[in-house]
Steps between C-alpha positions, in 0.01 A plus 500: 500500500761346272415361160729259325728645234586255226673521169329400180588150384426493126400163366524502123212275416252490217723681251620750758156609617494359853630652818473411865601665824739331736243354732374161615408335172448129499621503139595758239235672294422296190151634442325190630370663818505820700798510738427419862614810691491603860442846645841656577420520869313267732173632643546667837273325748447806718411716201263239358329468837462877523349512151256218579384686810434818305312319223283308745387826657403669172151536357427404142478868401841564652651206316355604166624854558852363544498328159372817325734746324351828368686778317571812708299707252182320597524462877558728797699423814178498701354237265811290558415511870130429456540211254812341659692534173821299487678679216488792262695571184572798284459411136690682227394864506377500861666756727420674829211742437542403131798734480758363256765717665429389858813503715643197676381650829144523364511134399625408847226704665232317301657168597483601866131581467418158353724320751350678799145441376555123472616485862198699621247233404289323762672167444615315811849504350530783245692391192739737320447588137743412221524744205617370161639691202634436150861606554623311195797715395553708809215663690346598168177660624687767695609832351867557573588131535786368291374246246724212398511333158208269435566127533576438133801731528610361836498155342762621253726596791540135608582617852304343786685706760378816327143370518529434872634850558214647296261300719658650812475853364140451386400363840637810671318726253177319581554508876557876477135533396372276781422206271620150586402272210621500137342318204833378357690313361337404171618147418357468150711326237408717201448296185317723252602861433141591419431490872470851640666396825815363338704770671392367839678172423870471572564253220374223278756284683339344811840462664551875510142560617556254784830656605364854489172415674679367805738797502220757495309317775812506718550868427140601569436288806836500675427344838136619466497695827762765430445873447558460128324168438173437315295194414561382143260335253579231244279570198310416290452137590547349247563489127410864432798542267395215271152595385395409148604772253607713794148606598505646849277311743465232233550126478836332557514192283774298662562143599522406863873445460541848350314657789711311752841561346451836327222715644544367852874568514485840671252386762719224641785740568274781625333259744840373605601862570200534731253704293191558713227566244412371155269677255282291272515560125214623287602241242371147462680174425401251235711188452377447145732205440354310795148620430466666839383857556586623850310826446566833665777500759278697737261205507740206492504311828754259358751778428436728798443246775625159394813617317595835658396447859537125501775373276706823505451550873391867489370615839448871428186636333372521143358831381284546192580753230290814443140374465654169392219296651262648242663290225420169667192349329187568702658780702472877513716779641326467834435128537708191431480204736684295235816714531501496880441124504779459244749662737485880464556634853480875449268639236590822320164670452598864445154657464236239579630397839180571696296272276777240510493493880123457510498237224782301656332497840185368328702235316655376825167495680346308207783246502638597161831588668604281795585689819820296514612659171437850641689411818792370298512820293494722809764282668733542204447877492569532873810282465649741247404803706669353806810390311541849356477667840169680448367378835805633679540852362342748266635560148582855613752360749746451212787749500427553128138605558409836348854573378499642148869430446442126542322475164814627325710210370647677200852358513381140520251556218771666289718192548205278404446698179865466401485125549164440332531672160622287209716609207372323187702685238811719498643512151826686448531569872246783496453450873615618744426860418801721560485790739631830370481399132215711371132544560250214522153513346231319700184397314179316590191553712630259765824688560333738744215281628518342843168333421647305207820440695321348800209322326192358669447473875653843544300746716186369329385150409571524128778757545305749290382856570834592657730793431869515584417722796276234652800281574680765708825306465735348245601620156412426141778389268498847343551661841771249589693563177482874557629453853796290388587673173396854587165649401662710227627183330163323477226615262153345506262460205202268566456401133840588352349721231668816374833423666843500337602156618849537356575774751500246785753241607226242566124458517324317783149389400286391794201289401245337722166345565245708684412364846265210560428241765294184521254424221534838326854413395408188305576495127214279394540237232518532200661848525874481426723589795716761329606814684495736201152385402367561849697826541555648153624836633817327620577365153434842348735671745772245430464541125529877540855475636658177376758535222506878531865544599520382864499154656168399655468331839152361564358426844174305528272502804271198488320256722571212265747398230319602181598465136719802428734404214389806304600722791826316561598529133451877520733520800876481535457389859189360668425465872211302648433701816165333585330713772784642709300697757568849628879500487592590141848584626581129511436475127711808431779339706543216252437704183787733583862389509655452838446275797217270389456236232188317384459179698131424438407183312156423362276299733252445214582418139460797264271428201612509139154528348182690583302182562759324716386559855686237700773241496310196384562298186425715197576832670772703326758617753722797410701510823493197732446515871836587655607726213653838571800697381743706703787737436732223607324249272411679177330333206380621163126466467460654156181485300236266640249306292198715433203282411196697391271512802161349423179689560392220734662187639373157403 
């Protein structure tokens, strides 16, 4: 089962915003039409015949069961058998027996139970189950799994080979738990820093998103049938990174040409790399300039069927997002013929799956959903299951299954951290810190917080309600500094108060956002996007130590570039660490003198005002995309302009 490997062929069109994979284009992308693509492998006649035979022998209830995806919290293995369920997922914060500390073996055991149940149905040809999970920066639902930097940091690494290797490691982590389907990569081109999912975007540059998307698909899927291979998902189709004022699940106001050349960029390369599933976006698309409102992606037949499955040649299956059908006008969580008719093949209905099955059967019998559309959806689902080997062997047949050590990828993650952090300021050569030259004072709530270091989608959906012990792996930056400098040489004060700063050779202040994921992370207009305003304790801690007799090195954990000139001006050196994951040792590696230099370069422009939230005309940019200092390439940043932040943005 070989999928074509191609290299990205960047086409610098429309002011550098267009990109196309090296595939069979009749002409280069100029924004006039969607590219005509072909699936990266020709349909196998024997497989298609086998699928057709299975579908023809299925009842309507069996077919509807196949297109239904509940959450494991709301269904039992026996119900999978009884209702012919085609897929389950574990949402953020769902674990075996609802035990956050479940072992890899316990995950694998639960997978076996669901797999066995699906094959015990009374179908003429029992169909195996496929289990999906949000492994978006490593296998992030699993205690003890190494978590990689979030995408915003990986974008700063500018290293597609690293992304492919992370995909390989993540796939093995997932296979260790008996799961075979991952909801990644995210291919959003993030445009507005108000968006709470900015950190899930690799870059505001569609060329980098396209290159990385293909690399992660190759890493996750491999040859699709190997012990360490999983099915990947291109998401969220499409335009989710361009919503108006950064509102999650909102309206993307873009021209057709912008959608084709900018927001579509990652999908062409992911499809070319053989991605097998695509997840629809909660967002909608409104081409205001042309006076055409395409509506919610979940209900757009033009985008899901005519463009994706037709023009772009996608022959895998489309899955909805969590209760995404509910947002289509006229629909509910448990009924949406519009979405199925538009091209959704598998419907994620975490809780209301029983009602969905009954309602969908009624809709087919009443003619509201053609049987041919149901047959097509089931055909696509079976095609992916066959391509990924699920009909040939159980997930537990993988040599990685149940092995706790497989979820450890610390060395790779440590490398990723080193490559993804960006040095924005280093006046007077304060960095690197020198070993053996006095004690270091560490300040800030985030210094000893794996929650702030890993961000959202970490053990839980929002990444909240976690303690350091819940992760069962990795190290905070405080722990990493103690390990490399000696515990006796590192003193920690969360707020920096009551400390004789002059008694230390340097101060490391670690600031950070608290965790958030989709929707909850939005900074809604007209609130200024300024870190110290949103997290005033960080500014207070920095003020407590700056100018008190020791140089100050500031490290910022954040899921977005936010206005921080006040913080930068109170720092002798400033590092944008984004959300580095569990391996704080990688950050300590570059802060301390020795083998490693800073190589990260911004994949988003850094704002120079609290109301500048993107890179459009009128936005004030402090550090352009591609900026980043190193020990080999020093520069004097000095005092930055400090406009008075407004109470609200106009």
